[in-house]
mmCIF file of C-alpha atoms and ligand atoms in Angstrom:
data_model
loop_
_atom_site.group_PDB
_atom_site.id
_atom_site.type_symbol
_atom_site.label_atom_id
_atom_site.label_comp_id
_atom_site.label_asym_id
_atom_site.label_seq_id
_atom_site.Cartn_x
_atom_site.Cartn_y
_atom_site.Cartn_z
ATOM 1 C CA UNK R 1 -36.576 -13.517 69.385
ATOM 2 C CA UNK R 2 -37.478 -17.201 69.608
ATOM 3 C CA UNK R 3 -39.729 -18.178 66.732
ATOM 4 C CA UNK R 4 -42.685 -20.506 66.756
ATOM 5 C CA UNK R 5 -42.447 -21.901 63.263
ATOM 6 C CA UNK R 6 -45.779 -23.114 61.906
ATOM 7 C CA UNK R 7 -45.071 -22.658 58.201
ATOM 8 C CA UNK R 8 -43.690 -26.093 57.431
ATOM 9 C CA UNK R 9 -45.609 -26.449 54.173
ATOM 10 C CA UNK R 10 -43.547 -23.515 52.869
ATOM 11 C CA UNK R 11 -40.325 -25.150 53.965
ATOM 12 C CA UNK R 12 -38.879 -27.135 56.849
ATOM 13 C CA UNK R 13 -35.761 -26.843 58.960
ATOM 14 C CA UNK R 14 -32.846 -28.936 57.736
ATOM 15 C CA UNK R 15 -32.564 -31.749 60.283
ATOM 16 C CA UNK R 16 -29.256 -31.509 62.213
ATOM 17 C CA UNK R 17 -28.408 -35.091 61.159
ATOM 18 C CA UNK R 18 -28.947 -34.064 57.525
ATOM 19 C CA UNK R 19 -26.671 -31.052 57.886
ATOM 20 C CA UNK R 20 -24.006 -33.172 59.545
ATOM 21 C CA UNK R 21 -24.116 -35.700 56.702
ATOM 22 C CA UNK R 22 -23.792 -32.903 54.130
ATOM 23 C CA UNK R 23 -20.889 -30.936 55.604
ATOM 24 C CA UNK R 24 -17.914 -33.119 54.601
ATOM 25 C CA UNK R 25 -19.075 -33.012 50.981
ATOM 26 C CA UNK R 26 -18.479 -29.268 50.768
ATOM 27 C CA UNK R 27 -14.886 -28.937 51.858
ATOM 28 C CA UNK R 28 -13.302 -32.341 52.450
ATOM 29 C CA UNK R 29 -14.771 -34.681 49.855
ATOM 30 C CA UNK R 30 -15.459 -32.097 47.197
ATOM 31 C CA UNK R 31 -14.764 -34.164 44.086
ATOM 32 C CA UNK R 32 -16.866 -34.133 40.951
ATOM 33 C CA UNK R 33 -18.934 -37.323 40.732
ATOM 34 C CA UNK R 34 -17.878 -37.686 37.086
ATOM 35 C CA UNK R 35 -14.123 -37.567 37.774
ATOM 36 C CA UNK R 36 -12.042 -40.714 37.244
ATOM 37 C CA UNK R 37 -9.986 -40.443 40.437
ATOM 38 C CA UNK R 38 -10.538 -41.398 44.080
ATOM 39 C CA UNK R 39 -12.144 -38.061 45.030
ATOM 40 C CA UNK R 40 -14.539 -38.458 42.104
ATOM 41 C CA UNK R 41 -15.307 -42.047 43.056
ATOM 42 C CA UNK R 42 -16.111 -40.992 46.602
ATOM 43 C CA UNK R 43 -18.570 -38.416 45.315
ATOM 44 C CA UNK R 44 -20.088 -40.879 42.876
ATOM 45 C CA UNK R 45 -20.565 -43.379 45.690
ATOM 46 C CA UNK R 46 -22.354 -40.738 47.745
ATOM 47 C CA UNK R 47 -24.733 -40.013 44.864
ATOM 48 C CA UNK R 48 -25.417 -43.749 44.442
ATOM 49 C CA UNK R 49 -26.235 -44.025 48.138
ATOM 50 C CA UNK R 50 -28.517 -40.978 48.053
ATOM 51 C CA UNK R 51 -30.402 -42.421 45.101
ATOM 52 C CA UNK R 52 -30.937 -45.693 46.965
ATOM 53 C CA UNK R 53 -32.153 -43.824 50.073
ATOM 54 C CA UNK R 54 -34.698 -41.764 48.116
ATOM 55 C CA UNK R 55 -35.812 -44.805 46.115
ATOM 56 C CA UNK R 56 -36.459 -46.743 49.336
ATOM 57 C CA UNK R 57 -38.685 -43.967 50.683
ATOM 58 C CA UNK R 58 -41.030 -44.012 47.678
ATOM 59 C CA UNK R 59 -40.886 -47.696 46.639
ATOM 60 C CA UNK R 60 -38.988 -47.017 43.409
ATOM 61 C CA UNK R 61 -35.915 -48.687 42.038
ATOM 62 C CA UNK R 62 -32.895 -46.344 42.113
ATOM 63 C CA UNK R 63 -32.547 -46.289 38.322
ATOM 64 C CA UNK R 64 -36.048 -44.821 38.098
ATOM 65 C CA UNK R 65 -35.013 -41.597 39.862
ATOM 66 C CA UNK R 66 -33.611 -38.475 38.236
ATOM 67 C CA UNK R 67 -32.247 -35.890 40.633
ATOM 68 C CA UNK R 68 -33.557 -32.366 40.128
ATOM 69 C CA UNK R 69 -33.341 -28.917 41.694
ATOM 70 C CA UNK R 70 -36.671 -29.533 43.481
ATOM 71 C CA UNK R 71 -40.392 -29.639 42.920
ATOM 72 C CA UNK R 72 -40.671 -26.955 40.262
ATOM 73 C CA UNK R 73 -38.088 -28.617 38.033
ATOM 74 C CA UNK R 74 -39.651 -32.044 38.574
ATOM 75 C CA UNK R 75 -43.072 -30.735 37.518
ATOM 76 C CA UNK R 76 -41.609 -29.073 34.437
ATOM 77 C CA UNK R 77 -39.684 -32.168 33.429
ATOM 78 C CA UNK R 78 -42.670 -34.469 33.969
ATOM 79 C CA UNK R 79 -45.347 -32.386 32.256
ATOM 80 C CA UNK R 80 -43.328 -30.935 29.408
ATOM 81 C CA UNK R 81 -41.472 -34.207 28.889
ATOM 82 C CA UNK R 82 -44.641 -36.318 28.790
ATOM 83 C CA UNK R 83 -46.401 -33.973 26.363
ATOM 84 C CA UNK R 84 -43.356 -34.008 24.094
ATOM 85 C CA UNK R 85 -43.010 -37.776 24.283
ATOM 86 C CA UNK R 86 -46.506 -38.289 22.836
ATOM 87 C CA UNK R 87 -46.867 -35.602 20.158
ATOM 88 C CA UNK R 88 -50.016 -37.202 18.745
ATOM 89 C CA UNK R 89 -51.774 -36.679 22.082
ATOM 90 C CA UNK R 90 -52.329 -32.991 22.782
ATOM 91 C CA UNK R 91 -54.541 -33.156 25.866
ATOM 92 C CA UNK R 92 -53.716 -33.018 29.558
ATOM 93 C CA UNK R 93 -56.025 -33.419 32.565
ATOM 94 C CA UNK R 94 -55.313 -31.765 35.898
ATOM 95 C CA UNK R 95 -57.152 -30.331 38.910
ATOM 96 C CA UNK R 96 -58.214 -26.873 40.010
ATOM 97 C CA UNK R 97 -56.143 -26.939 43.203
ATOM 98 C CA UNK R 98 -52.638 -27.725 41.946
ATOM 99 C CA UNK R 99 -49.613 -25.765 43.138
ATOM 100 C CA UNK R 100 -48.842 -22.514 41.317
ATOM 101 C CA UNK R 101 -45.669 -24.131 39.917
ATOM 102 C CA UNK R 102 -47.846 -26.603 38.054
ATOM 103 C CA UNK R 103 -50.341 -23.946 36.963
ATOM 104 C CA UNK R 104 -47.399 -22.140 35.354
ATOM 105 C CA UNK R 105 -46.341 -25.258 33.408
ATOM 106 C CA UNK R 106 -49.925 -25.764 32.241
ATOM 107 C CA UNK R 107 -50.021 -22.161 30.991
ATOM 108 C CA UNK R 108 -46.815 -22.766 29.068
ATOM 109 C CA UNK R 109 -48.204 -25.955 27.550
ATOM 110 C CA UNK R 110 -51.468 -24.219 26.594
ATOM 111 C CA UNK R 111 -49.442 -21.627 24.693
ATOM 112 C CA UNK R 112 -47.778 -24.446 22.755
ATOM 113 C CA UNK R 113 -51.177 -25.824 21.704
ATOM 114 C CA UNK R 114 -51.887 -28.360 24.443
ATOM 115 C CA UNK R 115 -55.500 -28.487 25.603
ATOM 116 C CA UNK R 116 -55.775 -28.608 29.388
ATOM 117 C CA UNK R 117 -58.919 -29.841 31.155
ATOM 118 C CA UNK R 118 -59.184 -28.762 34.794
ATOM 119 C CA UNK R 119 -61.232 -30.983 37.098
ATOM 120 C CA UNK R 120 -62.887 -29.400 40.131
ATOM 121 C CA UNK R 121 -63.111 -30.311 43.808
ATOM 122 C CA UNK R 122 -65.993 -30.213 46.282
ATOM 123 C CA UNK R 123 -66.392 -27.872 49.257
ATOM 124 C CA UNK R 124 -63.986 -29.965 51.326
ATOM 125 C CA UNK R 125 -61.348 -29.991 48.578
ATOM 126 C CA UNK R 126 -62.065 -33.599 47.553
ATOM 127 C CA UNK R 127 -61.412 -34.546 43.958
ATOM 128 C CA UNK R 128 -64.364 -35.442 41.743
ATOM 129 C CA UNK R 129 -63.089 -38.824 40.527
ATOM 130 C CA UNK R 130 -65.943 -39.406 38.102
ATOM 131 C CA UNK R 131 -65.378 -36.005 36.497
ATOM 132 C CA UNK R 132 -61.686 -36.783 36.250
ATOM 133 C CA UNK R 133 -62.336 -40.118 34.583
ATOM 134 C CA UNK R 134 -64.836 -38.536 32.193
ATOM 135 C CA UNK R 135 -62.261 -35.876 31.262
ATOM 136 C CA UNK R 136 -59.709 -38.461 30.070
ATOM 137 C CA UNK R 137 -59.966 -38.930 26.297
ATOM 138 C CA UNK R 138 -58.181 -41.044 23.700
ATOM 139 C CA UNK R 139 -55.886 -38.063 23.007
ATOM 140 C CA UNK R 140 -55.031 -37.492 26.689
ATOM 141 C CA UNK R 141 -51.303 -37.993 27.120
ATOM 142 C CA UNK R 142 -51.140 -37.247 30.822
ATOM 143 C CA UNK R 143 -53.189 -36.844 33.985
ATOM 144 C CA UNK R 144 -51.381 -34.779 36.630
ATOM 145 C CA UNK R 145 -52.666 -34.499 40.195
ATOM 146 C CA UNK R 146 -51.156 -33.690 43.535
ATOM 147 C CA UNK R 147 -50.953 -36.353 46.259
ATOM 148 C CA UNK R 148 -51.722 -33.750 48.929
ATOM 149 C CA UNK R 149 -52.578 -30.072 48.760
ATOM 150 C CA UNK R 150 -50.110 -27.517 50.114
ATOM 151 C CA UNK R 151 -52.846 -25.212 51.453
ATOM 152 C CA UNK R 152 -55.523 -27.525 52.842
ATOM 153 C CA UNK R 153 -53.480 -30.712 53.206
ATOM 154 C CA UNK R 154 -56.324 -32.634 51.526
ATOM 155 C CA UNK R 155 -55.078 -35.992 50.249
ATOM 156 C CA UNK R 156 -56.176 -37.250 46.844
ATOM 157 C CA UNK R 157 -56.813 -40.998 46.295
ATOM 158 C CA UNK R 158 -53.840 -41.429 43.968
ATOM 159 C CA UNK R 159 -54.148 -45.200 43.453
ATOM 160 C CA UNK R 160 -57.759 -44.735 42.347
ATOM 161 C CA UNK R 161 -56.777 -41.876 40.024
ATOM 162 C CA UNK R 162 -54.010 -44.078 38.564
ATOM 163 C CA UNK R 163 -56.392 -46.963 37.929
ATOM 164 C CA UNK R 164 -58.919 -44.731 36.177
ATOM 165 C CA UNK R 165 -56.315 -42.833 34.114
ATOM 166 C CA UNK R 166 -54.590 -46.009 33.001
ATOM 167 C CA UNK R 167 -57.804 -47.779 32.081
ATOM 168 C CA UNK R 168 -58.233 -45.029 29.529
ATOM 169 C CA UNK R 169 -54.659 -45.135 28.259
ATOM 170 C CA UNK R 170 -53.219 -41.987 29.903
ATOM 171 C CA UNK R 171 -50.058 -41.655 31.959
ATOM 172 C CA UNK R 172 -50.246 -40.350 35.541
ATOM 173 C CA UNK R 173 -47.927 -37.802 37.123
ATOM 174 C CA UNK R 174 -48.226 -37.153 40.854
ATOM 175 C CA UNK R 175 -46.971 -34.037 42.616
ATOM 176 C CA UNK R 176 -45.998 -35.650 45.912
ATOM 177 C CA UNK R 177 -44.019 -32.629 47.144
ATOM 178 C CA UNK R 178 -46.241 -32.146 50.206
ATOM 179 C CA UNK R 179 -47.028 -35.824 50.825
ATOM 180 C CA UNK R 180 -43.501 -37.218 51.131
ATOM 181 C CA UNK R 181 -42.437 -37.617 54.746
ATOM 182 C CA UNK R 182 -45.983 -37.033 56.051
ATOM 183 C CA UNK R 183 -47.865 -40.043 54.684
ATOM 184 C CA UNK R 184 -46.622 -43.255 53.040
ATOM 185 C CA UNK R 185 -45.766 -42.749 49.357
ATOM 186 C CA UNK R 186 -45.368 -45.842 47.184
ATOM 187 C CA UNK R 187 -45.030 -45.466 43.431
ATOM 188 C CA UNK R 188 -45.450 -49.204 42.833
ATOM 189 C CA UNK R 189 -48.549 -49.624 44.999
ATOM 190 C CA UNK R 190 -50.072 -46.440 43.583
ATOM 191 C CA UNK R 191 -49.261 -47.401 39.980
ATOM 192 C CA UNK R 192 -47.978 -43.976 38.960
ATOM 193 C CA UNK R 193 -45.744 -43.285 35.962
ATOM 194 C CA UNK R 194 -44.126 -40.049 37.159
ATOM 195 C CA UNK R 195 -43.779 -38.563 40.642
ATOM 196 C CA UNK R 196 -42.190 -35.351 41.850
ATOM 197 C CA UNK R 197 -40.642 -34.776 45.281
ATOM 198 C CA UNK R 198 -38.630 -31.988 46.878
ATOM 199 C CA UNK R 199 -36.106 -32.214 49.731
ATOM 200 C CA UNK R 200 -36.869 -28.988 51.557
ATOM 201 C CA UNK R 201 -40.402 -30.091 52.460
ATOM 202 C CA UNK R 202 -39.124 -32.985 54.571
ATOM 203 C CA UNK R 203 -36.184 -31.507 56.492
ATOM 204 C CA UNK R 204 -33.716 -31.757 53.622
ATOM 205 C CA UNK R 205 -31.925 -28.904 51.857
ATOM 206 C CA UNK R 206 -33.576 -26.483 49.441
ATOM 207 C CA UNK R 207 -32.881 -26.774 45.736
ATOM 208 C CA UNK R 208 -32.731 -30.579 45.536
ATOM 209 C CA UNK R 209 -35.386 -33.112 44.686
ATOM 210 C CA UNK R 210 -36.125 -36.040 42.460
ATOM 211 C CA UNK R 211 -38.416 -37.079 39.664
ATOM 212 C CA UNK R 212 -39.497 -40.716 39.495
ATOM 213 C CA UNK R 213 -39.797 -41.878 35.894
ATOM 214 C CA UNK R 214 -41.221 -45.379 35.617
ATOM 215 C CA UNK R 215 -38.880 -47.866 33.968
ATOM 216 C CA UNK R 216 -39.400 -47.948 30.212
ATOM 217 C CA UNK R 217 -40.765 -44.405 29.963
ATOM 218 C CA UNK R 218 -38.441 -42.079 28.077
ATOM 219 C CA UNK R 219 -38.716 -38.311 28.513
ATOM 220 C CA UNK R 220 -36.562 -35.737 26.789
ATOM 221 C CA UNK R 221 -34.355 -34.008 29.371
ATOM 222 C CA UNK R 222 -34.974 -30.373 30.242
ATOM 223 C CA UNK R 223 -31.219 -29.897 30.368
ATOM 224 C CA UNK R 224 -29.205 -32.157 28.095
ATOM 225 C CA UNK R 225 -25.907 -33.442 29.415
ATOM 226 C CA UNK R 226 -24.247 -36.749 30.288
ATOM 227 C CA UNK R 227 -25.078 -36.712 34.005
ATOM 228 C CA UNK R 228 -27.992 -38.724 35.400
ATOM 229 C CA UNK R 229 -27.513 -41.149 32.486
ATOM 230 C CA UNK R 230 -28.356 -38.420 30.012
ATOM 231 C CA UNK R 231 -31.612 -37.492 31.728
ATOM 232 C CA UNK R 232 -30.430 -34.276 33.426
ATOM 233 C CA UNK R 233 -27.245 -32.453 32.633
ATOM 234 C CA UNK R 234 -25.167 -30.474 35.120
ATOM 235 C CA UNK R 235 -22.541 -31.367 37.705
ATOM 236 C CA UNK R 236 -24.236 -33.195 40.560
ATOM 237 C CA UNK R 237 -24.906 -31.174 43.717
ATOM 238 C CA UNK R 238 -23.218 -33.800 45.863
ATOM 239 C CA UNK R 239 -23.735 -32.168 49.309
ATOM 240 C CA UNK R 240 -27.348 -31.449 48.416
ATOM 241 C CA UNK R 241 -27.974 -34.979 47.228
ATOM 242 C CA UNK R 242 -26.325 -36.448 50.329
ATOM 243 C CA UNK R 243 -28.701 -34.250 52.347
ATOM 244 C CA UNK R 244 -31.691 -35.347 50.284
ATOM 245 C CA UNK R 245 -30.779 -39.010 50.793
ATOM 246 C CA UNK R 246 -30.283 -38.577 54.530
ATOM 247 C CA UNK R 247 -33.548 -36.636 54.826
ATOM 248 C CA UNK R 248 -35.361 -39.408 52.937
ATOM 249 C CA UNK R 249 -33.993 -42.075 55.238
ATOM 250 C CA UNK R 250 -34.990 -40.059 58.321
ATOM 251 C CA UNK R 251 -38.424 -39.303 56.869
ATOM 252 C CA UNK R 252 -39.100 -43.028 56.458
ATOM 253 C CA UNK R 253 -37.810 -43.917 59.920
ATOM 254 C CA UNK R 254 -39.709 -41.083 61.611
ATOM 255 C CA UNK R 255 -42.994 -41.414 59.730
ATOM 256 C CA UNK R 256 -44.696 -42.952 62.810
ATOM 257 C CA UNK R 257 -44.186 -39.579 64.572
ATOM 258 C CA UNK R 258 -46.842 -38.139 62.292
ATOM 259 C CA UNK R 259 -49.484 -39.586 64.664
ATOM 260 C CA UNK R 260 -48.202 -37.224 67.371
ATOM 261 C CA UNK R 261 -48.172 -34.330 64.887
ATOM 262 C CA UNK R 262 -51.801 -35.055 63.964
ATOM 263 C CA UNK R 263 -52.724 -34.992 67.665
ATOM 264 C CA UNK R 264 -51.060 -31.575 68.050
ATOM 265 C CA UNK R 265 -52.901 -30.308 64.983
ATOM 266 C CA UNK R 266 -56.176 -31.580 66.453
ATOM 267 C CA UNK R 267 -55.364 -29.796 69.718
ATOM 268 C CA UNK R 268 -54.790 -26.557 67.791
ATOM 269 C CA UNK R 269 -58.061 -26.983 65.929
ATOM 270 C CA UNK R 270 -60.032 -27.808 69.068
ATOM 271 C CA UNK R 271 -58.922 -24.477 70.549
ATOM 272 C CA UNK R 272 -59.671 -22.553 67.362
ATOM 273 C CA UNK R 273 -63.142 -24.104 67.089
ATOM 274 C CA UNK R 274 -64.051 -22.254 70.280
ATOM 275 C CA UNK R 275 -63.595 -18.951 68.385
ATOM 276 C CA UNK R 276 -66.969 -17.906 66.954
ATOM 277 C CA UNK R 277 -67.373 -17.856 63.166
ATOM 278 C CA UNK R 278 -64.264 -19.845 62.446
ATOM 279 C CA UNK R 279 -63.902 -22.928 60.293
ATOM 280 C CA UNK R 280 -61.320 -25.235 58.792
ATOM 281 C CA UNK R 281 -61.047 -25.672 55.070
ATOM 282 C CA UNK R 282 -60.886 -29.321 54.058
ATOM 283 C CA UNK R 283 -61.324 -30.675 57.577
ATOM 284 C CA UNK R 284 -64.046 -33.055 56.369
ATOM 285 C CA UNK R 285 -61.603 -34.750 53.993
ATOM 286 C CA UNK R 286 -58.647 -37.044 54.485
ATOM 287 C CA UNK R 287 -55.843 -34.576 55.342
ATOM 288 C CA UNK R 288 -52.110 -34.453 55.986
ATOM 289 C CA UNK R 289 -51.352 -34.632 59.728
ATOM 290 C CA UNK R 290 -49.412 -31.370 59.437
ATOM 291 C CA UNK R 291 -52.149 -29.242 57.893
ATOM 292 C CA UNK R 292 -54.639 -26.790 59.321
ATOM 293 C CA UNK R 293 -56.169 -24.068 57.180
ATOM 294 C CA UNK R 294 -58.310 -21.897 59.429
ATOM 295 C CA UNK R 295 -60.747 -19.225 58.281
ATOM 296 C CA UNK R 296 -62.106 -16.450 60.504
ATOM 297 C CA UNK R 297 -64.984 -14.293 59.308
ATOM 298 C CA UNK R 298 -64.491 -10.544 59.737
ATOM 299 C CA UNK R 299 -60.697 -10.748 59.832
ATOM 300 C CA UNK R 300 -58.069 -10.095 57.147
ATOM 301 C CA UNK R 301 -55.762 -13.118 56.992
ATOM 302 C CA UNK R 302 -52.817 -10.826 56.303
ATOM 303 C CA UNK R 303 -53.588 -8.753 59.425
ATOM 304 C CA UNK R 304 -53.739 -11.857 61.600
ATOM 305 C CA UNK R 305 -50.482 -13.080 60.067
ATOM 306 C CA UNK R 306 -48.829 -9.776 61.023
ATOM 307 C CA UNK R 307 -50.218 -9.878 64.581
ATOM 308 C CA UNK R 308 -48.815 -13.377 65.001
ATOM 309 C CA UNK R 309 -45.530 -12.354 63.358
ATOM 310 C CA UNK R 310 -45.119 -9.534 65.919
ATOM 311 C CA UNK R 311 -45.036 -12.282 68.538
ATOM 312 C CA UNK R 312 -42.545 -14.427 66.587
ATOM 313 C CA UNK R 313 -45.197 -16.850 65.348
ATOM 314 C CA UNK R 314 -44.648 -17.743 61.690
ATOM 315 C CA UNK R 315 -47.688 -18.783 59.656
ATOM 316 C CA UNK R 316 -48.877 -18.040 56.149
ATOM 317 C CA UNK R 317 -52.100 -16.880 54.555
ATOM 318 C CA UNK R 318 -52.220 -19.780 52.127
ATOM 319 C CA UNK R 319 -49.442 -20.971 49.940
ATOM 320 C CA UNK R 320 -46.206 -19.050 50.462
ATOM 321 C CA UNK R 321 -46.286 -18.224 46.772
ATOM 322 C CA UNK R 322 -49.563 -16.292 47.018
ATOM 323 C CA UNK R 323 -48.626 -14.252 50.095
ATOM 324 C CA UNK R 324 -48.924 -10.574 49.341
ATOM 325 C CA UNK R 325 -51.961 -11.070 47.127
ATOM 326 C CA UNK R 326 -55.260 -9.727 48.398
ATOM 327 C CA UNK R 327 -57.298 -12.238 46.415
ATOM 328 C CA UNK R 328 -58.310 -15.496 48.077
ATOM 329 C CA UNK R 329 -56.224 -18.380 46.776
ATOM 330 C CA UNK R 330 -57.311 -20.393 43.741
ATOM 331 C CA UNK R 331 -57.632 -23.393 46.042
ATOM 332 C CA UNK R 332 -60.235 -21.743 48.276
ATOM 333 C CA UNK R 333 -62.022 -20.397 45.212
ATOM 334 C CA UNK R 334 -62.171 -23.901 43.728
ATOM 335 C CA UNK R 335 -63.650 -25.128 47.014
ATOM 336 C CA UNK R 336 -66.290 -22.429 46.866
ATOM 337 C CA UNK R 337 -65.316 -20.981 50.248
ATOM 338 C CA UNK R 338 -67.387 -17.893 51.099
ATOM 339 C CA UNK R 339 -65.264 -14.804 50.413
ATOM 340 C CA UNK R 340 -65.617 -13.432 53.955
ATOM 341 C CA UNK R 341 -64.047 -16.581 55.387
ATOM 342 C CA UNK R 342 -61.581 -17.097 52.538
ATOM 343 C CA UNK R 343 -60.096 -13.621 53.077
ATOM 344 C CA UNK R 344 -59.634 -14.333 56.759
ATOM 345 C CA UNK R 345 -57.706 -17.535 56.218
ATOM 346 C CA UNK R 346 -54.448 -18.470 57.848
ATOM 347 C CA UNK R 347 -52.467 -21.634 57.270
ATOM 348 C CA UNK R 348 -50.816 -23.370 60.209
ATOM 349 C CA UNK R 349 -48.487 -26.116 59.060
ATOM 350 C CA UNK R 350 -46.738 -28.348 61.559
ATOM 351 C CA UNK R 351 -43.799 -30.737 61.347
ATOM 352 C CA UNK R 352 -42.289 -33.517 63.426
ATOM 353 C CA UNK R 353 -40.368 -30.757 65.217
ATOM 354 C CA UNK R 354 -43.499 -28.928 66.425
ATOM 355 C CA UNK R 355 -43.913 -29.074 70.207
ATOM 356 C CA UNK R 356 -46.966 -29.050 72.494
ATOM 357 C CA UNK R 357 -45.601 -25.875 74.129
ATOM 358 C CA UNK R 358 -45.616 -24.105 70.760
ATOM 359 C CA UNK R 359 -49.207 -25.119 70.073
ATOM 360 C CA UNK R 360 -50.211 -23.951 73.561
ATOM 361 C CA UNK R 361 -48.552 -20.586 72.964
ATOM 362 C CA UNK R 362 -50.542 -20.096 69.770
ATOM 363 C CA UNK R 363 -53.858 -21.288 71.172
ATOM 364 C CA UNK R 364 -53.464 -18.981 74.177
ATOM 365 C CA UNK R 365 -53.003 -15.966 71.888
ATOM 366 C CA UNK R 366 -55.364 -16.586 68.994
ATOM 367 C CA UNK R 367 -58.804 -15.874 70.491
ATOM 368 C CA UNK R 368 -57.618 -12.469 71.757
ATOM 369 C CA UNK R 369 -55.966 -11.529 68.453
ATOM 370 C CA UNK R 370 -59.022 -12.491 66.415
ATOM 371 C CA UNK R 371 -61.291 -10.523 68.763
ATOM 372 C CA UNK R 372 -58.952 -7.514 68.562
ATOM 373 C CA UNK R 373 -58.979 -7.546 64.747
ATOM 374 C CA UNK R 374 -62.724 -8.030 64.604
ATOM 375 C CA UNK R 375 -63.218 -5.021 66.882
ATOM 376 C CA UNK R 376 -61.271 -2.924 64.364
ATOM 377 C CA UNK R 377 -62.832 -4.386 61.233
ATOM 378 C CA UNK R 378 -65.640 -2.625 59.394
ATOM 379 C CA UNK R 379 -66.616 -6.037 57.972
ATOM 380 C CA UNK R 380 -67.126 -7.823 61.275
ATOM 381 C CA UNK R 381 -70.635 -8.175 62.495
HETATM 382 N N1 LIG C 401 -45.716 -28.691 44.538
HETATM 383 C C1 LIG C 401 -46.219 -28.445 45.752
HETATM 384 C C2 LIG C 401 -47.484 -29.154 46.172
HETATM 385 C C3 LIG C 401 -45.588 -27.554 46.617
HETATM 386 O O1 LIG C 401 -46.104 -27.302 47.817
HETATM 387 C C4 LIG C 401 -44.390 -26.910 46.180
HETATM 388 C C5 LIG C 401 -43.701 -25.913 47.051
HETATM 389 O O2 LIG C 401 -44.317 -25.139 47.745
HETATM 390 C C6 LIG C 401 -43.895 -27.201 44.909
HETATM 391 C C7 LIG C 401 -44.582 -28.107 44.125
HETATM 392 C C8 LIG C 401 -42.631 -26.560 44.394
HETATM 393 O O3 LIG C 401 -41.516 -27.193 44.971
HETATM 394 P P1 LIG C 401 -40.078 -26.457 45.050
HETATM 395 O O4 LIG C 401 -40.211 -25.400 46.080
HETATM 396 O O5 LIG C 401 -39.131 -27.545 45.482
HETATM 397 O O6 LIG C 401 -39.768 -25.963 43.695
#
């Protein structure tokens, strides 16, 4: 079966050019980057190049990047590291719509005595900047916000958050996992101290990412060891890092294609708007070009997902991590979405690989599938 893949916020396809760049590093140039022989030097050179490629994408200097196993590790390193680095400051500020990986770190920190203040969003998923600023106190070590939401795609004004956090003496960490490769990301222009990114969200391999740590800021490593200049132990995943670097370079070069992706998303939404009692969560806010979170009253999101899946169309009911739960996601709850619509929510997430033909296939099917499910539903009017 040919798939129509519209779940790119869960993960993306490894770009063929990325795969090609990675392959020799598995079986031909397989040296350990720490080894003092030519095979080791080759591997070390590849890691140096990958670091430069990732740094260029986000406006960092290469020495400010620590390679990680992806977004979850980056978040853990940033949040736990920052709270440990400033033991006199036991307060952290975050938002109600962060990724579940960050919610988990906040829970861990709470259990170790850190006080966490959670700032809300409005009905369109926009951050309340004044509330955020008011939440920052003299004992706030860190403010941690996402650059763009994985469910709605809503973009937060990171530079503004940075200015307000810094004016009150707090550090800023940004979860840019969903933003990288879709909108420009610039750590210098934004003025952030820490930033997390993950390769598999921008056509790189899974299990590799990077954490930007601003020069001068010292965080205790999660995993001690001599690699990454003592900031992250463990033999470097050379093929993975080569893939991450190549994906970063491609993401920068192909960023202009996001205008076409946004047009496809708009085409999808125009067709869905014709379906009665449907709406888009966060559509009134600044959003990622790849994102469309559609809610249909009188429909179970999971049932619509399955109907689409039967036809080879891959979507999700929110974040991939909450699939299987009957409860509406914490993001929709924070936005105050009516439960009837929240339960009937499906996330379409596009990429630079999405085609007009794929969007047409989905828009041709959707009205019929929604009508079919509504006819069966005891909740539909
Ligand atoms: N942060 C956001 C906003 C995400 O969307 C994800 C993945 O879904 C993560 C963090 C976790 O990243 P990873 O899958 O690389 O651990």
